[in-house]
Coordinates of C-alpha atoms in Angstrom, one line a residue:
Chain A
X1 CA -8.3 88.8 115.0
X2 CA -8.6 92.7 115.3
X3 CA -11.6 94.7 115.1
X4 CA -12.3 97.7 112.7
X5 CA -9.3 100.9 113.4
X6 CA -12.4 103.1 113.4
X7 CA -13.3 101.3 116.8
X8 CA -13.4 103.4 119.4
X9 CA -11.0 102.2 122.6
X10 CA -12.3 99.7 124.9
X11 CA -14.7 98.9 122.1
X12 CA -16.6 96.2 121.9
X13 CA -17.2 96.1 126.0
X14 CA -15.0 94.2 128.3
X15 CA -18.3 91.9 128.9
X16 CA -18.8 91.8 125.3
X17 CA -18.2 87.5 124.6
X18 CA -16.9 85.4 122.0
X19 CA -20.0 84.4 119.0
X20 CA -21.0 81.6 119.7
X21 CA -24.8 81.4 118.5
X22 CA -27.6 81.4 116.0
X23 CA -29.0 85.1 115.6
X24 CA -31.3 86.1 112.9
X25 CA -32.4 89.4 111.1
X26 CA -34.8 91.1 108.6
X27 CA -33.5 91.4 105.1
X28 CA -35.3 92.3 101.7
X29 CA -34.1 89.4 99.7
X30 CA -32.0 86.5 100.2
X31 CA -29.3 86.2 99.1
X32 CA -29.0 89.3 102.0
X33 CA -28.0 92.1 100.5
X34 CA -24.7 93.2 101.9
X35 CA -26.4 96.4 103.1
X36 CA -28.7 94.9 105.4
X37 CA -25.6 93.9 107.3
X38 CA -24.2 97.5 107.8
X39 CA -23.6 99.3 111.4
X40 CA -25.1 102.7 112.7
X41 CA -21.8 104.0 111.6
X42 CA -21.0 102.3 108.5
X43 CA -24.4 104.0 107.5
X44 CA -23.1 107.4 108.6
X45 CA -26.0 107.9 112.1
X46 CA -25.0 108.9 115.6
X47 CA -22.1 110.3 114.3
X48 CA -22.6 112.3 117.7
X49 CA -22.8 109.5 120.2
X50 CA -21.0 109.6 123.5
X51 CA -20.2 106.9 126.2
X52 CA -21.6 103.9 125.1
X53 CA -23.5 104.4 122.6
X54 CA -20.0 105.6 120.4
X55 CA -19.0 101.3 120.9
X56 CA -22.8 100.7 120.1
X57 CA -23.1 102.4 116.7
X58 CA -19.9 100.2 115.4
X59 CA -21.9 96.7 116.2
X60 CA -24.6 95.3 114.2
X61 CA -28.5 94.5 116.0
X62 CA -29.2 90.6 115.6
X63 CA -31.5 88.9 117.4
X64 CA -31.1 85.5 119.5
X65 CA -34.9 84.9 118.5
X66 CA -36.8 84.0 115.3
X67 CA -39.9 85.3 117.2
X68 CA -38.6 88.8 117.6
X69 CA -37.3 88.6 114.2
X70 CA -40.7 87.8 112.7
X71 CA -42.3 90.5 115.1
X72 CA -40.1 93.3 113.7
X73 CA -40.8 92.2 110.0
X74 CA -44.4 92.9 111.0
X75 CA -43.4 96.0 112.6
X76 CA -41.0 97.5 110.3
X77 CA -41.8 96.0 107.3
X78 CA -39.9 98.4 104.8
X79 CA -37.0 96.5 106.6
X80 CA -38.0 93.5 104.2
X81 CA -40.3 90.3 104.3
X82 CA -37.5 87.5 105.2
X83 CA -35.8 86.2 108.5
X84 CA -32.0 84.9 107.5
X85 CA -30.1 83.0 110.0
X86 CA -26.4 82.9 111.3
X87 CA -24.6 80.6 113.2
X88 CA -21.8 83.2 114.5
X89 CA -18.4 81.2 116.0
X90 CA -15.9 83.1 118.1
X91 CA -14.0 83.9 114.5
X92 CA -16.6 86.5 113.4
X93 CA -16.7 88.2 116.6
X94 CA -17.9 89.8 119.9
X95 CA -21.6 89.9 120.8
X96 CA -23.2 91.2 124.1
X97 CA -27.4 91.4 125.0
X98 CA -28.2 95.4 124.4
X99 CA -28.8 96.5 127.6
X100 CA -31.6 99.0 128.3
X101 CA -33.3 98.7 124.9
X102 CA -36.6 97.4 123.6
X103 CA -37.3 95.0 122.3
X104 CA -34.4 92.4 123.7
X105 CA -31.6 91.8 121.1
X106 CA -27.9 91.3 121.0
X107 CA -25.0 93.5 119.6
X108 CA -22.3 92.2 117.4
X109 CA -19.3 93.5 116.8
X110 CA -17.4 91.3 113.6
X111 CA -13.7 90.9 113.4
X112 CA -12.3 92.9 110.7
X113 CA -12.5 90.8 107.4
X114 CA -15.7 89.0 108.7
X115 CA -17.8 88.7 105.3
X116 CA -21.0 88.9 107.2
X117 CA -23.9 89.4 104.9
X118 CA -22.6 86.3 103.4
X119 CA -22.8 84.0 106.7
X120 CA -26.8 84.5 106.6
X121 CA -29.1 81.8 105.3
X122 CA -33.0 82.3 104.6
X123 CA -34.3 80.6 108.0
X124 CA -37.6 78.6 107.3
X125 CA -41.2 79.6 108.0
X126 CA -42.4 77.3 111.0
X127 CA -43.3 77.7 114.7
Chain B
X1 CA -35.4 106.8 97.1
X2 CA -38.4 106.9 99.0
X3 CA -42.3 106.3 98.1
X4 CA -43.3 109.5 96.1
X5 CA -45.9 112.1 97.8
X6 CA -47.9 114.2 96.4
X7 CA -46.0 117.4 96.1
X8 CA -49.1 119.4 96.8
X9 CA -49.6 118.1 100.1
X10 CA -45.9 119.5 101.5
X11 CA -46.0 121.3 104.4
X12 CA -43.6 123.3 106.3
X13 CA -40.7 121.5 107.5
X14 CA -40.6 124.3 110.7
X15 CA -43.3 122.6 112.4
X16 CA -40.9 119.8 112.7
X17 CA -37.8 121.8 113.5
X18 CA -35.7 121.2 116.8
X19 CA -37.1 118.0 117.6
X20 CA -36.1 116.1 120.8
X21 CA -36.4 112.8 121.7
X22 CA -38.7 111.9 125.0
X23 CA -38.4 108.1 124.7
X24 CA -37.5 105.3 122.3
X25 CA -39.9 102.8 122.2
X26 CA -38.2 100.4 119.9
X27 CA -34.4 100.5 119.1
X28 CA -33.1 98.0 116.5
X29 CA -29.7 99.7 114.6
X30 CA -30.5 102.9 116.2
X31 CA -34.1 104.1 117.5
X32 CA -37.1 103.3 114.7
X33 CA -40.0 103.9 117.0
X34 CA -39.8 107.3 119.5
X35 CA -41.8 110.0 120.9
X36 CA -40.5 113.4 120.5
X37 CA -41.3 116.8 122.1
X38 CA -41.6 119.6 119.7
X39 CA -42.6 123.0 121.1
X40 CA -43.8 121.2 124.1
X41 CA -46.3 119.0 122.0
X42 CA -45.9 115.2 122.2
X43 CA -45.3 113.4 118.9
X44 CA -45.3 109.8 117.8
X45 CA -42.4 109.1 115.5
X46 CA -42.7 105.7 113.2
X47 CA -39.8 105.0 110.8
X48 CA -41.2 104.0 107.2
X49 CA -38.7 104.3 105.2
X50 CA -34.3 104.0 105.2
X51 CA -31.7 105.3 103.2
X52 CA -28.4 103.5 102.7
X53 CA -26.9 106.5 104.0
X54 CA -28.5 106.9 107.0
X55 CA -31.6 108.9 106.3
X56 CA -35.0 108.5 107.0
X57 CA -38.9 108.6 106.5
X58 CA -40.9 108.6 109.2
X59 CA -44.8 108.5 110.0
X60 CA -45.4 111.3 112.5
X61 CA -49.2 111.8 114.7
X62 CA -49.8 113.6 117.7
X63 CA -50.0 112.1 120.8
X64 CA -50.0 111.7 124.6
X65 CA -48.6 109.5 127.9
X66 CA -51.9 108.0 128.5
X67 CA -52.1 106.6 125.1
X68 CA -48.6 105.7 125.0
X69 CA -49.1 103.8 128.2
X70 CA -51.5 101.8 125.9
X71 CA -49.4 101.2 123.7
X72 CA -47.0 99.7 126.0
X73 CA -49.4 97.4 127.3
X74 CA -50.6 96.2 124.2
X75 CA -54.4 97.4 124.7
X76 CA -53.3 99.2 121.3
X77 CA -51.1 98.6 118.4
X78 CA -48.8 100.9 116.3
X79 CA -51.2 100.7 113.7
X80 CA -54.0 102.2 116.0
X81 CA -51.5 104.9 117.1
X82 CA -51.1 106.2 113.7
X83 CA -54.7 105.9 112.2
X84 CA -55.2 109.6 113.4
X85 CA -56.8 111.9 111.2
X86 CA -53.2 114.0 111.8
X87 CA -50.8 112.1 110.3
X88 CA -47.5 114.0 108.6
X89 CA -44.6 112.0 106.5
X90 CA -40.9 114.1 107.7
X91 CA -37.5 113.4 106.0
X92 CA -34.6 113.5 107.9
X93 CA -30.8 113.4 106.8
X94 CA -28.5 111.0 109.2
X95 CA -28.1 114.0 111.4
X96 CA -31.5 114.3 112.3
X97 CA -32.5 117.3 110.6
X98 CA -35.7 117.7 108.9
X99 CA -35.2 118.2 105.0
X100 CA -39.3 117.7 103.8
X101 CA -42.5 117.1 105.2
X102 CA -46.0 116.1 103.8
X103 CA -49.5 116.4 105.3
X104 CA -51.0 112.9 104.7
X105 CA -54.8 112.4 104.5
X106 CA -54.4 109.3 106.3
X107 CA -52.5 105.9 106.9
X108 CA -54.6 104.2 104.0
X109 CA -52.7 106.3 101.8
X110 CA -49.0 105.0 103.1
X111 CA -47.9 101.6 101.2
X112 CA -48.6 98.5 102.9
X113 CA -44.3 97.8 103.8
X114 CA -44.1 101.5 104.6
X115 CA -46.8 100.6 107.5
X116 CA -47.0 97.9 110.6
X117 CA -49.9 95.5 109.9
X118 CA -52.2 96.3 112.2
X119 CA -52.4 93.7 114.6
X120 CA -48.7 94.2 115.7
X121 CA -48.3 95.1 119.0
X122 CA -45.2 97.4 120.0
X123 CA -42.9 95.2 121.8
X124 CA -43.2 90.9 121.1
X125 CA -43.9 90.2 124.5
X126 CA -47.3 91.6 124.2
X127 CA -48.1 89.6 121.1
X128 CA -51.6 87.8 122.0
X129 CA -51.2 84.6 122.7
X130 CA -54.8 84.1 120.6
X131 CA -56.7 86.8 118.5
X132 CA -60.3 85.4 117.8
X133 CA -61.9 87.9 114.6
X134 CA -65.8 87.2 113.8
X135 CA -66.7 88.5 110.2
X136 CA -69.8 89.2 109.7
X137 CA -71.8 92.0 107.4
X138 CA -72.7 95.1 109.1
X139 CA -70.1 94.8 112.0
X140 CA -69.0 98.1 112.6
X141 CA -68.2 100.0 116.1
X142 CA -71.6 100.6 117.5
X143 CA -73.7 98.1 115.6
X144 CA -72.2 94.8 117.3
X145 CA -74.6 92.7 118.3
X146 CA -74.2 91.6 122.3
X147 CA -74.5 87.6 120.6
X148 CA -71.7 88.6 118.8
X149 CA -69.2 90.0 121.7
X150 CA -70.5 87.3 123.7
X151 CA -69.6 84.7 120.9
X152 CA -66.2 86.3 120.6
X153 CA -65.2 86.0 124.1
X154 CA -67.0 82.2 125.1
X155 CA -66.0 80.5 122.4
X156 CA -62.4 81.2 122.3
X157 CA -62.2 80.5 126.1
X158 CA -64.3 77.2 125.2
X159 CA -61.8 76.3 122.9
X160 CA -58.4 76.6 124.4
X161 CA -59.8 75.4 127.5
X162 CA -60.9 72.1 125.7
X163 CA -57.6 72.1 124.2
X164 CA -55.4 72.2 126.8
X165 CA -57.9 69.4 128.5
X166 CA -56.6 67.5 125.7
X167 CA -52.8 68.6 125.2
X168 CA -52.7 68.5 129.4
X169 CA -54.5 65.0 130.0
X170 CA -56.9 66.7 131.6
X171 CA -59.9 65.4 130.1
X172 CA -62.7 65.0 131.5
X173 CA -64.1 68.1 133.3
X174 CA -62.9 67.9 136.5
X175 CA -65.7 70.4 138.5
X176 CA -64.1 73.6 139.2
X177 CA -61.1 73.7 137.4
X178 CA -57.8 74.0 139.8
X179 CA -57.0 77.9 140.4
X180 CA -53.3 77.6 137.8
X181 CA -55.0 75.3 135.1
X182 CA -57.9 78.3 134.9
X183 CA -55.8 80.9 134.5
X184 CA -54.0 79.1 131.5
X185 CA -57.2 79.4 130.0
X186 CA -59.2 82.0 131.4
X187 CA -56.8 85.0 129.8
X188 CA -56.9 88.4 130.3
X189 CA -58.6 90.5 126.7
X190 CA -55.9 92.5 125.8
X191 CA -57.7 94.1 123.1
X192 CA -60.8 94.8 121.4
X193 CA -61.2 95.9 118.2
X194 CA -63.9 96.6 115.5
X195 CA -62.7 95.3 112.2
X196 CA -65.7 93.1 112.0
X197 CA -65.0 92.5 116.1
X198 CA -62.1 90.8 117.1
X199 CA -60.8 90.0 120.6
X200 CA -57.4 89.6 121.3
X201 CA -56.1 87.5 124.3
X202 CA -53.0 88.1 126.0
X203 CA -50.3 86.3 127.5
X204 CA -50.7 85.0 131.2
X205 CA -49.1 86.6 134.2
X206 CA -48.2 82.9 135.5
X207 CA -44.4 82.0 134.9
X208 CA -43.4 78.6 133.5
X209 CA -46.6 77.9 131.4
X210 CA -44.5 77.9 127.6
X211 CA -45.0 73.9 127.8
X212 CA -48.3 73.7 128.3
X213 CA -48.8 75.9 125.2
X214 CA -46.3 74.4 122.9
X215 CA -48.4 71.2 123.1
X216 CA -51.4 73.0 122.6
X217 CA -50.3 74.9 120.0
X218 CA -48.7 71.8 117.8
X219 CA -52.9 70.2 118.6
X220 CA -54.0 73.3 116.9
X221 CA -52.1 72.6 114.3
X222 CA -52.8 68.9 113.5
X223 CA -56.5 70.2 113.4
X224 CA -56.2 72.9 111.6
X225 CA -54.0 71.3 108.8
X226 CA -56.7 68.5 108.7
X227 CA -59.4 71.0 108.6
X228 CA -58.5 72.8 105.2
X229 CA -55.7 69.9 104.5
X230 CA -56.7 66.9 102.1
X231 CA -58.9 63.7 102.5
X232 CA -55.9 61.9 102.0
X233 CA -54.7 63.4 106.1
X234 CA -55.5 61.0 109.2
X235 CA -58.6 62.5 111.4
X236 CA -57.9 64.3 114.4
X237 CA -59.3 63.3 117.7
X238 CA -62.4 64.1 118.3
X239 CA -61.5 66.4 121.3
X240 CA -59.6 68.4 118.5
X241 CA -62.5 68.5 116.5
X242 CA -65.1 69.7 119.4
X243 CA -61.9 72.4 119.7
X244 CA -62.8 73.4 116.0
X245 CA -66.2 73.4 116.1
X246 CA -66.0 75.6 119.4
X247 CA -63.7 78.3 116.6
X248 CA -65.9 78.0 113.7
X249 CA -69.1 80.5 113.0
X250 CA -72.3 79.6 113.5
X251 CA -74.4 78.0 110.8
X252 CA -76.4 80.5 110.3
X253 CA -77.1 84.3 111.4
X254 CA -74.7 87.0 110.7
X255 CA -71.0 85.9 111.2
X256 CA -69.8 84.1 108.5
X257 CA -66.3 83.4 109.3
X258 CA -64.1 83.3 111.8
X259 CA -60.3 84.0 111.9
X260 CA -57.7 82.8 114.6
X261 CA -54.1 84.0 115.2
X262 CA -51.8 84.8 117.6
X263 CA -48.4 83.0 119.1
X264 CA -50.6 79.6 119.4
X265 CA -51.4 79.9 115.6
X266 CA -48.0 78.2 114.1
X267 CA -46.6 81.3 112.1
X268 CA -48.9 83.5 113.9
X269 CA -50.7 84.4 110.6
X270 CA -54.3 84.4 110.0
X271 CA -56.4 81.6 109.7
X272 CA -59.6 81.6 108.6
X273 CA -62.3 79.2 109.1
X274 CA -65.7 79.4 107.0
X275 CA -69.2 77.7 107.3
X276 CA -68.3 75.1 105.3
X277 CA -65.2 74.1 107.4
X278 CA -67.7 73.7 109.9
X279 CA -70.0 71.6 108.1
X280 CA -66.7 69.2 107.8
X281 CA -66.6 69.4 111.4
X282 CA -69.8 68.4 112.0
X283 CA -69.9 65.8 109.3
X284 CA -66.5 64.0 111.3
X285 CA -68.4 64.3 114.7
X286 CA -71.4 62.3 113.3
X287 CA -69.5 59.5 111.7
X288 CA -67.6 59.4 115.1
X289 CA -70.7 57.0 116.8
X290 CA -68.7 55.0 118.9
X291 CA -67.3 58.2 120.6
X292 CA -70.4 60.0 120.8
X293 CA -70.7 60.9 124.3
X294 CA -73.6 63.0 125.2
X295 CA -76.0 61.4 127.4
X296 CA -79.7 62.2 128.6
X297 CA -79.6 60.2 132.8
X298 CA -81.9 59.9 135.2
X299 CA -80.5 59.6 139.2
X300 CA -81.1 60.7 142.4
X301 CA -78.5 62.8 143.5
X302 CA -76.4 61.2 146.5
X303 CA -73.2 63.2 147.3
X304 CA -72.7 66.8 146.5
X305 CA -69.0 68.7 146.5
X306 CA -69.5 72.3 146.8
X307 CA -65.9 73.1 146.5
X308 CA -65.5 70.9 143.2
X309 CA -68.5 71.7 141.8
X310 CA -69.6 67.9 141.4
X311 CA -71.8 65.5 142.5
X312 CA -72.7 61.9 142.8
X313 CA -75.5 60.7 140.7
X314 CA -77.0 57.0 141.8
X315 CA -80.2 55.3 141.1
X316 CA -79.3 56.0 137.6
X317 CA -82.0 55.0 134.4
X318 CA -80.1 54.9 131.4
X319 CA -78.0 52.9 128.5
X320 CA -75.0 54.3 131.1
X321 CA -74.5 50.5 132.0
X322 CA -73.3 51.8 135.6
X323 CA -75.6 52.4 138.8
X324 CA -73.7 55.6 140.1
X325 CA -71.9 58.6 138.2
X326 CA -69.7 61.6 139.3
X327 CA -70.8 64.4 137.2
X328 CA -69.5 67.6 137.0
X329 CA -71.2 71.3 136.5
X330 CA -71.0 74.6 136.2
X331 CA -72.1 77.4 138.7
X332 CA -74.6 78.4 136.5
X333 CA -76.5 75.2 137.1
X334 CA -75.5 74.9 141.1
X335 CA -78.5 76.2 142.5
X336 CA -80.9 73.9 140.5
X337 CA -79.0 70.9 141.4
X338 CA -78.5 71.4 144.6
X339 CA -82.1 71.5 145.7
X340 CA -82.5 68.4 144.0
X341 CA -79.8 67.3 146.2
X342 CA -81.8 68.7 149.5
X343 CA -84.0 66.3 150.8
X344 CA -86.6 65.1 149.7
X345 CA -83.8 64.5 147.0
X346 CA -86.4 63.8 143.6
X347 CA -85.1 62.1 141.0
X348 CA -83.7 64.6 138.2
X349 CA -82.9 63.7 134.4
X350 CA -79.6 65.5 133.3
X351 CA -78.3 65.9 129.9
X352 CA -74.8 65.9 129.6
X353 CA -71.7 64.9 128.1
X354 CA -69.6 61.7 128.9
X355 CA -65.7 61.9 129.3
X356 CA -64.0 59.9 126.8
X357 CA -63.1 57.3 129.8
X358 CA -67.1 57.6 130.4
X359 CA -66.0 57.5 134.2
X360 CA -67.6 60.9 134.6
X361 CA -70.3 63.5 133.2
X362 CA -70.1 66.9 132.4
X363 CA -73.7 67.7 133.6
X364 CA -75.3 70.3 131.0
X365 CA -78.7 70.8 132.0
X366 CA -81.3 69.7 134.4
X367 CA -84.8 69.2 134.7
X368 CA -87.2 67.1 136.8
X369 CA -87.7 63.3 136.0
X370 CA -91.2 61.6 136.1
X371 CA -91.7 59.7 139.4
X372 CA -91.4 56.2 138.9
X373 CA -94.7 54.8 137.9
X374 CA -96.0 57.9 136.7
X375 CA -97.4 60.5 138.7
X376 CA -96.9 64.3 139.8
X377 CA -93.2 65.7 138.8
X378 CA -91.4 67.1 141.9
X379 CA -90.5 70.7 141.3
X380 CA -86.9 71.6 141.7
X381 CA -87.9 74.7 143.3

């Protein structure tokens, strides 16, 4: 399945590696909101980015954690109050741990086509 | 698009101009948390607000390395970082230019999901692994009572050591604790802070411990769901319920609540335990007879452990049913014990509390016994 033509080359990262996991975000309401599942680009920032960070702003922050999750909701919370869960297969894409950056999280980069808002599910208060 | 502002409190946008960023902090979608340099004055940049277009809000206060250093250890919050008497909303488009600015009289004034709550640490890895808050009127920076600090740093330690006792199988004081099982207990204070006084606990530096919390953390739990849960719920153990009654306030005197939370808290949200929680407490321990285990004994002292801070007591006078008992103490009662160890050895009546097995005693006080038959009491000292 291809990625986005707006991709730059060699984008996602040759170590970028088939979904295959549960990653979680923040979003205002569920059912999320198809903007909450936006890239840097699709949202029109870093339109300057070199190197890396040009493949970066094209892939969408998750994280592997509900902890981190529930941390940035406490954070950030104009991000919005809920955690929503996805369990990503190797159709809806590429994901790689973001290097470098606090706090740990993964990129994703979907397939073209990839409905993603849509794949998220309101994830359970608990432990 | 975003929260309004007073329009009287605008400010020049120049004194935003030209800003550069010195570090991201927190990156998540692009950076949300950063300091900036802005003629060659360190700034604290917190993102508040998003557009669907890429713009921003963002929560702006002076700063510098030390306290950002702080920050990154968790000895202070985002919350503290912008609770500065200098505290300026700035607008930015998805280039990063600065299109409005506002002088803000202070972070009370920002909505509540424009602002981190204000126990949130930076990064999640510094999230306290147990944040003990005593509430109490008249608690204020400068007019804490030393009771109160003191309160706020034993009891917590009392608790969590008690519990993992329990979740561990380690009941049963065991003298001076082993070196690793200490430290799981005995954790660094990460932070202080004065909102009634609250003392926050952090993680410890030892690798491979998440087990040994998990357990503890699904005991805390069970008691706390039984403490403000129905009568209709099972009662806890009674270890989990000494574990309470270690968190709850006092009876009496000036705290009237406590509140617990942190990563052992399940949801890490507050919860708060009142006087009348600990009348419950209390209440279960009485009806508990058969597993009431403190214990007034009379011995002679017969083997001492100076490395396991323990001892021997024989001879024994007492509804114990046994002639000999390995107790257990603290250092604060070492030197008294062990002159009554030191020949000529008198007899000595500790008060203490039995292990659940009642194999062994957690000594908790001393004192002289009467000789048998009467007569003079040998002094300990």
């Amino acid at each position: 399945m291809p990625f986005p033509d707006e991709f730059p080359a060699d984008c996602p990262f040759n170590d970028a590696v088939d979904c295959n996991l549960a990653v979680f975000i923040v979003a205002p309401e569920i059912p999320v909101p198809e903007a909450c599942c936006r890239s840097q680009s699709e949202k029109g920032g870093a339109r300057n980015a070199r190197g890396d960070a040009a493949c970066m702003r094209h892939g969408l922050s998750v994280f592997p954690t509900t902890a981190s999750c529930r941390h940035m909701r406490d954070l950030l919370p104009h991000l919005g109050s809920h955690v929503a869960r996805a369990q990503l297969t190797p159709d809806h894409g590429k994901v790689r741990e973001t290097r470098g950056r606090a706090p740990l999280h993964m990129t994703w980069w979907p397939y073209s086509g990839v409905v993603r808002h849509q794949l998220f599910q309101l994830e359970p208060e608990g432990d | 698009m975003f929260w309004p502002i007073d329009p009287e409190s605008r400010t020049t946008v120049a004194r935003f101009q030209g800003w550069q960023t010195v570090e991201v902090l927190y990156e998540f979608s692009g950076p949300r948390i950063f300091t900036a340099a802005v003629d060659g004055l360190l700034q604290f940049w917190y993102q508040c607000a998003e557009g669907d277009g890429g713009e921003g809000r963002f929560l702006v206060v002076p700063t510098n390395s030390r306290w950002i250093d702080r920050l990154k250890t968790g000895t202070k919050t985002v919350h503290d970082t912008l609770s500065q008497q200098w505290l300026w909303a700035v607008d930015i488009d998805p280039e990063g230019g600065v299109t409005d600015a506002w002088v803000l009289p202070g972070l009370e004034e920002v909505p509540v999901d424009s602002k981190p709550r204000p126990d949130t640490p930076l990064w999640p890895h510094l999230t306290p692994l147990l944040t003990y808050r005593l509430i109490g009127e008249g608690l204020a920076e400068g007019r804490v009572p030393a009771s109160v600090v003191a309160s706020a740093v034993q009891k917590p330690v009392a608790a969590l050591k008690r519990l993992l006792e329990f979740s561990n199988n380690n009941i049963g004081a065991q003298g001076r604790p082993e070196e690793g099982f200490r430290r799981l207990y005995d954790l660094p204070a990460q932070r202080m802070a004065f909102n009634s006084f609250e003392v926050a606990f952090g993680q410890p530096e030892q690798q491979g411990v998440q087990d040994s919390y998990a357990t503890s953390a699904t005991h805390l739990a069970e008691a706390l769901e039984w403490l403000h849960g129905g009568e209709h719920l099972a009662p806890v153990a009674i270890e989990l319920l000494e574990v309470l009654k270690d968190l709850a306030p006092p009876a009496h005197g000036q705290i009237v609540r406590s509140e617990v939370r942190g990563l052992l808290v399940k949801g890490n949200r507050p919860v708060v335990i009142g006087r009348d929680d600990r009348q419950k407490v209390t209440r279960e321990i009485a009806l508990r007879t058969d597993q009431q285990r403190m214990r007034r004994l009379e011995g002679r002292i017969g083997e001492f452990d100076i490395d396991n801070l323990a001892l021997t007591l024989r001879e024994i006078v007492g509804d114990l049913g046994a002639q000999e008992l390995r107790c257990t103490f603290t250092d604060e009662l070492y030197d008294d014990l062990w002159r009554a160890f030191l020949p000529p050895s008198p007899r000595v009546a500790v008060v203490g509390r039995l292990s659940p097995n009642r194999r062994s005693m957690e000594i908790l006080g001393v004192e002289p016994a009467p000789l048998p038959g009467g007569g003079a009491v040998l002094a300990l000292n």
